[in-house]
Amino acid sequence: MSTEHLDVLVVGAGLSGIGAGHYLQAECPWASYAIFEARDAIGGTWDLFRYPGIRSDSDMYTLGYSFRPWTGEKSIADGASILEYIRETARVEGIDRKIRFNHRVVTANWSTEDARWEITAERTDPDRPDAAPERVELTAGFVFSCSGYYRYDHGYQPDFPGMDDFAGEIVHPQHWPADLDYAGKQVVVIGSGATAVTLVPSMADPGDGSGAEHVTMLQRSPSYVVSMPAKNPLARLLQRLLPTRLSGPIVKWMNALGSQGFFQLSQRFPGVVKKLLRRRLEGLLPEGYDIDTHFTPSYDPWDQRVCLVPDGDLFRAIRDGSVSVVTDHIDTFTETGIRLRSGRELAADIVVTATGLELLFIGGIEASVDGEPVDIASKLTYKGMMLEGVPNLALAIGYTNASWTLKCDLTCDYVTRMLNHMHDTGLRQATPVNADSSVTPAPLLGLSSGYIQRAADRFPKQGSRMPWQVHQSYLRDYRALKRSEVTDGVMVFSNPTSPAVEAEPATVAS
Ligand SMILES: Cc1cc2nc3c(=O)[nH]c(=O)nc-3n(C[C@H](O)[C@H](O)[C@H](O)COP(=O)(O)OP(=O)(O)OC[C@H]3O[C@@H](n4cnc5c(N)ncnc54)[C@H](O)[C@@H]3O)c2cc1C
């Protein structure tokens, strides 16, 4: 039996994988492709996370696709609406017919001789979860990894002392029990990131007894928390006045530039931004509230991700007393709750460990080139979307300081232009090659957040100059990806039988 061959294999049917499907269908109609998805559902993150209140923490006008502008009422949207948006995009464009569910890609070896990837995947049978997975083999001309950035099987959960003694329930937000009943219960949420600030007001009692008796957000150290209107009146007005093909890009750019402006302001004038954020908090929290302890981090804004709360919901819950924030360290879990280093005890029926994600690169795929394992941590990223010396492999990695999709849209556009160039010239191998020995490596993601630092030695690096540098800037990436030639002097196009073709002079932005 002959092995199946695809022009492109997309890994993952989340927000990025469905976006990749759109671009491949629209821009490379000649290409055969399939999306291998390890789970049995579309949506990735937005299908996996089911905790109360799950929502976006960046605006949907930039988290939505540029080819299918978000027209929902809310700019900060709930998880179910985002999942439906992704599913509908897949359905409307027939991308869902390209997905092979329950197919986990496990190995990928690039064969230079054949200029193609030799892929192994494991197919599981959802009706027989205990059965050994079936091995599936195929080849692909190009692999587009849209596999997200974290492990799906478990989140990050520190081993706190005494956890086994706790008589209540311990829940991680990544595996939320559908039947968890927290009405009238004492809940402690450990964490201070986006998940904690989402969960805490959502579990609080709205006044009708349906929520928890009390929710305590227990944090080791505070984060920056900013309130944003859930609805954007200007965007809604433009959407009403203009056809979507005009309002979509205008509203997207408005939001992209707005978030980038805030980021740049924070980087250049952290003192000013700190003062502005504090003044805003003073208006949202009860008089005399200890902002220094609970909402004033030791780092500058955007050294770690800034948490966003829609319409100040967290602060409203603090004001009405249904939620409190405790900043302290855990000494030990006890049978009835948590004892803190200060000696204080927090009673709890349920403890939610919103302690984060366990990062994972390219969905854990073991990649090799001609049988030689790719040492990912030693590689530079090319334009934040390919790996130095690794042919025909692109990665959908979004921004840490703006919506994920802004970068992935640019990456998809670039990948399809590169594929078309290869198709037109008959050159089947595209490899980013670093010939500049003065380029020095630095961590890929500049944030000091714990979950990023924990994984820094497993992730590739960025270089000290373009095209190896990762700017976390939509404007700069727009020039480097959308407004540049794919033949930039660094990307080497070649064939197994012909010598490498020298690319034309560089036209990339510096
Ligand atoms: C709770 C939460 C909220 C977030 N909110 C925002 C936000 O508001 N704004 C923002 O910009 N970003 C946000 N993010 C980041 C978010 O992950 C991205 O916005 C986006 O959903 C990523 O989409 P993706 O398709 O790249 O990855 P994912 O959503 O992670 O999807 C990856 C898919 O690939 C599949 N896969 C992985 N490995 C393999 C393999 N080896 N073989 C086959 N399939 C595989 C997975 O099963 C999954 O379906 C959030 C993340 C989390 C966890």
XYZ file of C-alpha atoms and ligand atoms in Angstrom:
563
model
C 0.000 0.000 0.000
C 1.452 3.394 -0.961
C 1.934 6.033 1.725
C -0.381 9.031 1.544
C 1.300 12.305 0.550
C -0.024 15.812 1.271
C 1.363 19.119 0.102
C 0.751 20.578 3.550
C 0.021 19.010 6.916
C -1.498 21.386 9.465
C -1.144 20.235 13.078
C -4.017 21.318 15.329
C -7.597 22.466 14.731
C -7.676 25.384 17.163
C -8.028 29.058 16.306
C -4.714 28.988 14.373
C -5.262 25.684 12.549
C -8.659 26.764 11.222
C -7.091 30.088 10.177
C -4.331 28.163 8.377
C -7.000 26.091 6.595
C -8.648 29.268 5.330
C -5.401 30.707 3.946
C -4.421 27.434 2.285
C -7.794 27.131 0.570
C -7.921 30.791 -0.459
C -4.300 31.350 -1.498
C -2.976 27.907 -2.477
C -5.916 26.139 -4.150
C -3.401 23.796 -5.814
C -2.250 22.411 -2.451
C -3.611 19.219 -0.940
C -3.799 19.544 2.824
C -5.244 18.010 5.966
C -5.485 19.113 9.571
C -4.487 16.473 12.121
C -6.114 17.146 15.474
C -5.181 15.125 18.567
C -8.540 15.682 20.265
C -12.031 14.945 18.984
C -13.087 18.595 18.720
C -12.426 21.859 16.914
C -11.384 24.908 18.930
C -8.304 23.948 20.988
C -8.087 26.305 23.975
C -11.678 27.465 23.539
C -13.004 23.922 23.669
C -10.702 22.652 26.428
C -11.215 25.364 29.053
C -14.688 25.219 30.601
C -14.322 27.055 33.898
C -16.979 29.581 34.987
C -16.662 32.904 33.221
C -14.096 31.700 30.613
C -13.615 34.608 28.219
C -11.053 36.346 26.073
C -8.619 38.667 27.773
C -7.881 40.609 24.616
C -10.405 42.229 22.290
C -12.165 40.025 19.751
C -11.648 42.496 16.901
C -7.998 41.457 16.916
C -8.431 37.911 18.302
C -10.895 37.196 15.473
C -9.608 36.499 11.973
C -8.935 39.436 9.641
C -10.681 37.470 6.860
C -13.821 37.049 8.981
C -14.166 40.106 11.223
C -15.738 39.601 14.626
C -19.203 41.138 14.603
C -20.354 40.010 18.044
C -21.756 42.564 20.442
C -18.998 42.182 23.012
C -15.362 42.994 22.432
C -14.374 40.859 25.437
C -16.322 37.724 24.564
C -17.211 34.556 26.465
C -15.541 31.250 25.629
C -18.700 29.662 24.183
C -19.095 32.487 21.616
C -15.432 32.232 20.621
C -15.734 28.459 20.213
C -18.842 28.896 18.074
C -17.033 31.507 15.947
C -14.146 29.078 15.273
C -16.513 26.175 14.562
C -18.636 28.290 12.247
C -15.593 29.515 10.323
C -14.567 25.891 9.806
C -18.097 24.913 8.759
C -18.779 27.844 6.423
C -15.514 27.374 4.558
C -15.602 23.560 4.508
C -12.373 23.444 6.521
C -14.030 20.982 8.899
C -13.995 18.391 6.109
C -10.180 18.538 6.118
C -9.833 17.696 9.808
C -8.825 14.236 10.974
C -9.786 14.061 14.605
C -8.054 11.851 17.185
C -4.807 12.022 15.182
C -1.841 13.098 17.303
C 1.302 13.843 15.308
C 4.201 12.315 17.233
C 7.246 12.356 14.963
C 8.313 14.262 11.856
C 11.555 13.560 10.002
C 12.624 15.777 7.114
C 14.186 13.752 4.309
C 16.455 16.028 2.260
C 16.765 13.371 -0.406
C 13.006 13.361 -1.034
C 12.350 16.973 0.083
C 9.443 15.892 2.243
C 8.471 15.232 5.836
C 7.967 11.634 6.956
C 5.236 11.851 9.547
C 4.014 9.451 12.195
C 0.735 10.056 13.964
C -1.209 8.078 16.539
C -4.908 7.553 15.926
C -7.021 6.855 18.977
C -10.516 5.438 19.021
C -12.734 7.612 21.254
C -15.033 4.625 21.795
C -12.101 2.526 23.058
C -10.021 5.002 25.114
C -7.965 2.217 26.716
C -6.990 0.601 23.406
C -3.462 1.178 22.099
C -3.382 3.933 19.461
C -3.058 2.941 15.831
C 0.072 4.141 13.983
C -0.569 6.293 10.908
C 2.221 7.151 8.467
C 2.234 9.747 5.710
C 4.508 12.235 3.996
C 4.046 15.973 3.574
C 5.819 18.652 1.577
C 5.334 21.214 4.333
C 4.302 21.077 8.004
C 2.443 23.994 9.559
C 2.375 23.544 13.322
C -0.704 25.221 14.813
C -0.459 23.213 17.994
C -0.632 26.046 20.534
C 1.960 26.488 23.271
C 1.001 24.320 26.231
C 0.280 20.757 27.285
C -3.298 19.637 27.003
C -3.096 16.660 29.363
C -2.286 18.688 32.467
C -1.737 22.227 33.658
C 0.949 23.458 36.024
C 0.189 22.621 39.612
C 2.835 23.108 42.309
C 3.023 20.424 44.962
C 1.843 22.366 48.019
C 2.530 20.762 51.419
C -0.423 18.997 53.005
C -2.551 18.804 49.839
C -3.415 15.173 50.627
C -4.773 16.189 54.043
C -7.335 18.582 52.564
C -10.841 17.164 52.927
C -12.400 19.409 50.292
C -12.055 19.382 46.535
C -8.985 20.629 44.609
C -9.689 21.667 41.016
C -7.401 22.858 38.213
C -9.109 25.230 35.728
C -7.798 23.164 32.803
C -9.895 20.177 33.942
C -13.045 21.770 35.301
C -15.566 19.142 36.504
C -18.819 19.881 34.649
C -20.830 19.019 37.766
C -18.818 21.042 40.301
C -21.324 22.600 42.672
C -19.869 25.597 44.462
C -23.107 27.335 45.467
C -22.943 28.354 49.115
C -19.384 27.037 49.496
C -16.162 28.674 50.666
C -13.838 28.875 47.681
C -10.157 29.782 47.557
C -8.641 30.483 44.139
C -4.833 30.313 44.146
C -3.289 32.586 41.535
C -3.162 36.151 40.270
C -3.130 35.719 36.491
C -5.771 36.055 33.783
C -7.523 32.821 34.807
C -7.747 33.778 38.494
C -9.126 37.257 37.798
C -11.711 35.713 35.454
C -12.775 32.921 37.791
C -12.998 34.857 41.038
C -15.856 37.260 40.170
C -17.597 34.553 38.123
C -17.799 32.171 41.089
C -18.894 34.937 43.476
C -22.520 35.115 44.458
C -24.444 37.614 42.334
C -26.921 38.024 45.199
C -29.348 35.189 44.418
C -27.515 32.370 46.210
C -26.309 30.736 42.989
C -22.654 31.566 43.639
C -20.136 30.705 46.315
C -20.614 31.819 49.918
C -17.315 33.653 49.584
C -14.404 33.589 47.136
C -10.872 34.411 48.227
C -8.221 35.132 45.638
C -5.000 33.958 47.259
C -1.935 35.341 45.545
C 1.764 35.143 46.341
C 2.330 38.467 44.610
C 0.036 40.892 42.785
C -0.409 41.472 39.029
C -1.455 44.575 37.145
C -5.214 44.429 36.670
C -6.945 46.838 34.301
C -10.673 47.315 33.814
C -11.929 47.581 30.208
C -15.468 48.037 28.899
C -16.733 44.649 27.649
C -18.365 46.477 24.753
C -16.573 48.983 22.546
C -19.134 51.689 21.593
C -16.977 53.170 18.793
C -16.467 49.758 17.219
C -20.207 49.039 17.453
C -21.008 52.388 15.834
C -18.600 51.759 12.947
C -20.047 48.283 12.501
C -23.532 49.763 12.259
C -22.551 52.535 9.843
C -20.193 50.688 7.513
C -20.273 47.388 5.664
C -18.219 44.663 7.409
C -15.551 44.704 4.707
C -14.763 48.311 5.738
C -15.561 48.290 9.455
C -13.621 45.014 9.988
C -10.151 46.321 9.080
C -10.759 49.772 10.596
C -11.834 48.353 13.951
C -9.048 45.769 13.883
C -6.354 48.390 13.268
C -7.899 50.714 15.850
C -7.630 48.011 18.495
C -4.248 46.687 17.345
C -2.718 50.172 17.493
C -4.456 50.909 20.810
C -2.998 47.832 22.525
C 0.408 48.425 20.976
C 0.305 52.066 22.082
C -0.409 50.994 25.678
C 2.448 48.464 25.519
C 4.902 51.035 24.130
C 3.842 53.625 26.688
C 4.400 51.042 29.457
C 7.880 50.218 28.129
C 8.976 53.831 27.710
C 7.264 55.520 30.631
C 6.542 52.805 33.216
C 6.281 55.353 36.022
C 3.534 57.276 34.214
C 1.587 54.118 33.420
C 1.897 52.883 37.008
C 0.417 56.166 38.247
C -2.422 56.037 35.702
C -3.292 52.432 36.630
C -3.221 53.228 40.323
C -5.471 56.250 39.936
C -7.943 54.104 38.031
C -7.883 51.460 40.783
C -8.546 54.070 43.448
C -11.806 54.897 41.694
C -12.830 51.230 41.451
C -11.911 49.865 44.893
C -13.441 50.758 48.272
C -11.968 53.779 50.022
C -8.855 52.942 52.025
C -8.344 49.613 50.219
C -4.773 48.327 50.498
C -3.813 48.778 46.836
C -0.085 48.658 47.670
C -0.294 45.092 48.957
C -2.871 43.577 46.622
C -2.607 45.406 43.299
C 0.892 46.930 43.081
C 3.377 44.483 41.538
C 7.125 44.857 42.098
C 7.747 44.795 38.315
C 6.803 47.333 35.637
C 3.602 47.052 33.565
C 4.075 44.559 30.709
C 7.174 42.933 32.211
C 4.449 40.334 32.711
C 1.080 40.126 30.970
C -1.360 42.771 32.206
C -4.668 41.207 33.315
C -7.835 42.639 31.954
C -11.234 42.589 33.679
C -14.390 43.528 31.741
C -16.450 46.355 33.207
C -14.495 46.139 36.485
C -16.289 42.917 37.514
C -13.547 41.857 39.950
C -13.541 45.237 41.684
C -17.336 45.278 41.926
C -17.234 41.888 43.667
C -14.580 43.180 46.087
C -16.750 46.206 46.811
C -19.860 44.151 47.566
C -17.874 41.832 49.849
C -18.465 38.581 47.943
C -14.747 38.413 47.070
C -11.576 39.222 48.949
C -7.929 39.244 47.983
C -5.227 37.831 50.249
C -1.546 38.345 49.425
C 0.523 35.824 51.347
C 2.422 32.548 50.962
C 0.997 29.085 51.512
C 2.495 27.357 54.516
C 0.409 24.203 54.201
C -2.979 22.847 53.269
C -4.906 21.629 56.303
C -7.971 19.398 56.528
C -10.248 22.438 56.382
C -8.380 24.898 54.209
C -5.032 26.614 53.852
C -2.666 27.916 56.520
C -0.595 30.900 55.428
C 2.901 31.908 56.410
C 1.470 34.811 58.385
C -0.327 32.208 60.542
C -3.746 33.151 59.142
C -6.050 30.284 58.116
C -8.371 30.375 55.105
C -11.325 28.005 55.413
C -12.172 26.290 52.117
C -14.585 23.704 50.755
C -13.064 24.033 47.272
C -9.566 25.157 46.275
C -8.981 26.131 42.650
C -5.335 26.040 41.619
C -5.216 28.728 38.913
C -1.454 28.239 38.866
C -1.033 28.195 35.122
C -0.047 26.176 32.121
C 2.776 23.785 31.364
C 4.306 25.122 28.163
C 5.027 22.772 25.261
C 6.580 23.531 21.897
C 5.198 22.206 18.560
C 2.725 19.956 20.316
C 5.491 17.709 21.618
C 6.340 16.454 18.122
C 9.801 14.863 17.942
C 11.265 16.584 14.905
C 14.399 15.504 13.075
C 16.218 16.387 9.867
C 17.672 13.384 8.012
C 17.387 11.357 11.205
C 19.216 13.967 13.315
C 16.964 15.216 16.180
C 16.243 18.937 16.015
C 17.570 20.548 19.189
C 14.810 23.148 19.386
C 16.336 25.091 22.279
C 19.484 25.782 20.264
C 17.598 27.145 17.235
C 16.873 30.753 16.348
C 13.392 31.548 15.100
C 13.083 33.141 11.676
C 10.551 36.002 11.855
C 9.094 34.215 14.877
C 7.593 31.552 12.576
C 10.268 29.120 11.343
C 13.373 27.518 12.812
C 16.896 28.158 11.641
C 18.163 25.227 9.565
C 14.838 23.348 9.606
C 13.216 23.212 6.146
C 9.521 23.510 5.368
C 8.278 23.838 8.944
C 6.251 26.882 10.015
C 4.876 27.652 13.463
C 1.797 29.645 14.436
C 2.937 31.488 17.557
C 0.980 34.564 18.565
C 1.818 37.611 20.609
C 2.226 37.745 24.374
C 1.278 41.449 24.506
C -1.578 41.527 21.975
C -4.054 39.148 20.373
C -2.628 35.830 19.207
C -4.381 35.956 15.850
C -2.780 39.232 14.749
C 0.544 37.426 14.373
C -0.943 34.133 13.137
C -2.794 35.915 10.308
C 0.521 37.442 9.182
C 2.261 34.066 9.490
C -0.432 32.345 7.394
C -0.170 35.023 4.718
C 3.614 34.639 4.615
C 3.508 30.827 4.560
C 1.075 30.773 1.634
C 3.220 33.266 -0.308
C 6.249 31.070 0.340
C 4.357 27.942 -0.749
C 3.240 29.693 -3.944
C 6.806 30.772 -4.654
C 7.971 27.170 -4.275
C 5.111 25.931 -6.416
C 5.857 28.487 -9.161
C 9.621 27.912 -9.208
C 9.534 24.161 -8.663
C 11.877 24.533 -5.684
C 10.674 22.178 -2.970
C 12.785 23.079 0.033
C 12.786 26.392 1.943
C 15.299 26.696 4.783
C 16.084 29.784 6.865
C 19.883 29.899 7.049
C 21.795 32.163 9.407
C 25.075 33.186 7.807
C 25.655 36.126 10.152
C 27.880 35.011 13.030
C 27.351 38.302 14.879
C 23.708 37.460 15.628
C 23.472 36.608 19.335
C 20.663 34.544 20.909
C 18.177 35.768 23.528
C 15.053 34.195 25.090
C 12.158 33.927 22.630
C 9.556 35.467 24.934
C 10.596 38.567 26.857
C 8.116 38.281 29.751
C 9.337 37.504 33.266
C 6.194 35.439 34.103
C 6.863 32.175 35.953
C 5.304 29.916 33.300
C 7.517 31.420 30.595
C 10.685 31.291 32.704
C 10.012 27.628 33.612
C 10.003 26.672 29.920
C 12.693 29.044 28.590
C 15.269 26.258 28.202
C 12.896 24.161 26.064
C 11.913 26.926 23.651
C 13.889 28.240 20.661
C 15.654 31.573 20.851
C 15.334 34.860 19.046
C 18.358 36.599 17.525
C 19.725 40.072 18.111
C 18.627 41.371 14.715
C 16.095 40.799 11.964
C 14.943 38.425 10.637
C 15.778 36.444 13.777
C 14.419 39.005 16.221
C 10.909 38.722 17.716
C 9.503 42.182 18.284
C 6.065 41.416 19.700
C 4.912 44.282 17.513
C 2.153 44.026 14.926
C 3.396 47.072 13.042
C 6.945 45.754 12.691
C 5.728 42.261 11.832
C 3.362 43.706 9.270
C 6.394 45.095 7.457
C 8.570 42.025 8.025
C 5.943 39.474 7.001
C 3.290 41.115 4.871
C 5.346 43.779 3.112
C 8.506 41.784 2.394
C 9.582 39.438 -0.366
C 9.919 35.786 0.574
C 13.267 35.794 -1.249
C 15.083 37.836 1.371
C 18.630 36.486 1.180
C 18.148 34.417 4.348
C 15.511 31.933 3.199
C 17.307 29.473 0.925
C 15.148 27.737 -1.677
C 16.555 24.517 -3.103
C 15.831 21.092 -4.548
C 17.300 17.717 -3.649
C 18.859 17.443 -7.089
C 19.815 21.061 -7.723
C 22.196 23.296 -5.774
C 20.684 25.860 -3.449
C 19.323 28.871 -5.265
C 20.763 32.122 -4.029
C 17.980 34.384 -2.970
C 17.626 37.949 -4.113
C 18.845 40.846 -1.934
C 17.113 41.392 1.348
C 14.057 43.641 1.489
C 13.024 42.931 5.064
C 12.552 45.644 7.634
C 15.256 45.949 10.252
C -7.646 30.252 29.195
C -6.953 30.943 28.072
C -7.418 32.166 27.600
C -6.761 32.804 26.549
N -7.217 34.015 26.133
C -6.575 34.653 25.134
C -7.006 35.925 24.669
O -7.962 36.488 25.137
N -6.317 36.522 23.673
C -5.225 35.943 23.116
O -4.638 36.526 22.212
N -4.810 34.727 23.518
C -5.438 34.077 24.514
N -5.003 32.850 24.919
C -3.947 32.193 24.189
C -4.693 31.189 23.255
O -4.240 29.926 23.454
C -4.682 31.667 21.822
O -5.385 32.849 21.713
C -5.319 30.719 20.815
O -6.504 30.115 21.250
C -4.319 29.705 20.415
O -4.849 29.019 19.334
P -4.020 27.863 18.656
O -4.902 27.249 17.659
O -2.716 28.390 18.205
O -3.679 26.867 19.850
P -4.687 26.010 20.717
O -5.945 26.705 20.982
O -3.900 25.564 21.898
O -5.022 24.767 19.777
C -4.021 23.849 19.454
C -4.659 22.593 18.916
O -3.615 21.726 18.468
C -3.871 20.405 18.912
N -2.573 19.714 19.017
C -1.540 20.019 19.843
N -0.505 19.172 19.626
C -0.907 18.318 18.642
C -0.272 17.208 17.985
N 0.983 16.823 18.298
N -0.961 16.548 17.019
C -2.232 16.945 16.679
N -2.877 17.972 17.281
C -2.217 18.663 18.258
C -4.558 20.590 20.248
O -5.311 19.438 20.590
C -5.434 21.826 19.975
O -6.690 21.471 19.476
C -5.634 32.199 25.966
C -5.173 30.971 26.448
C -5.806 30.353 27.483
C -5.280 29.045 27.985
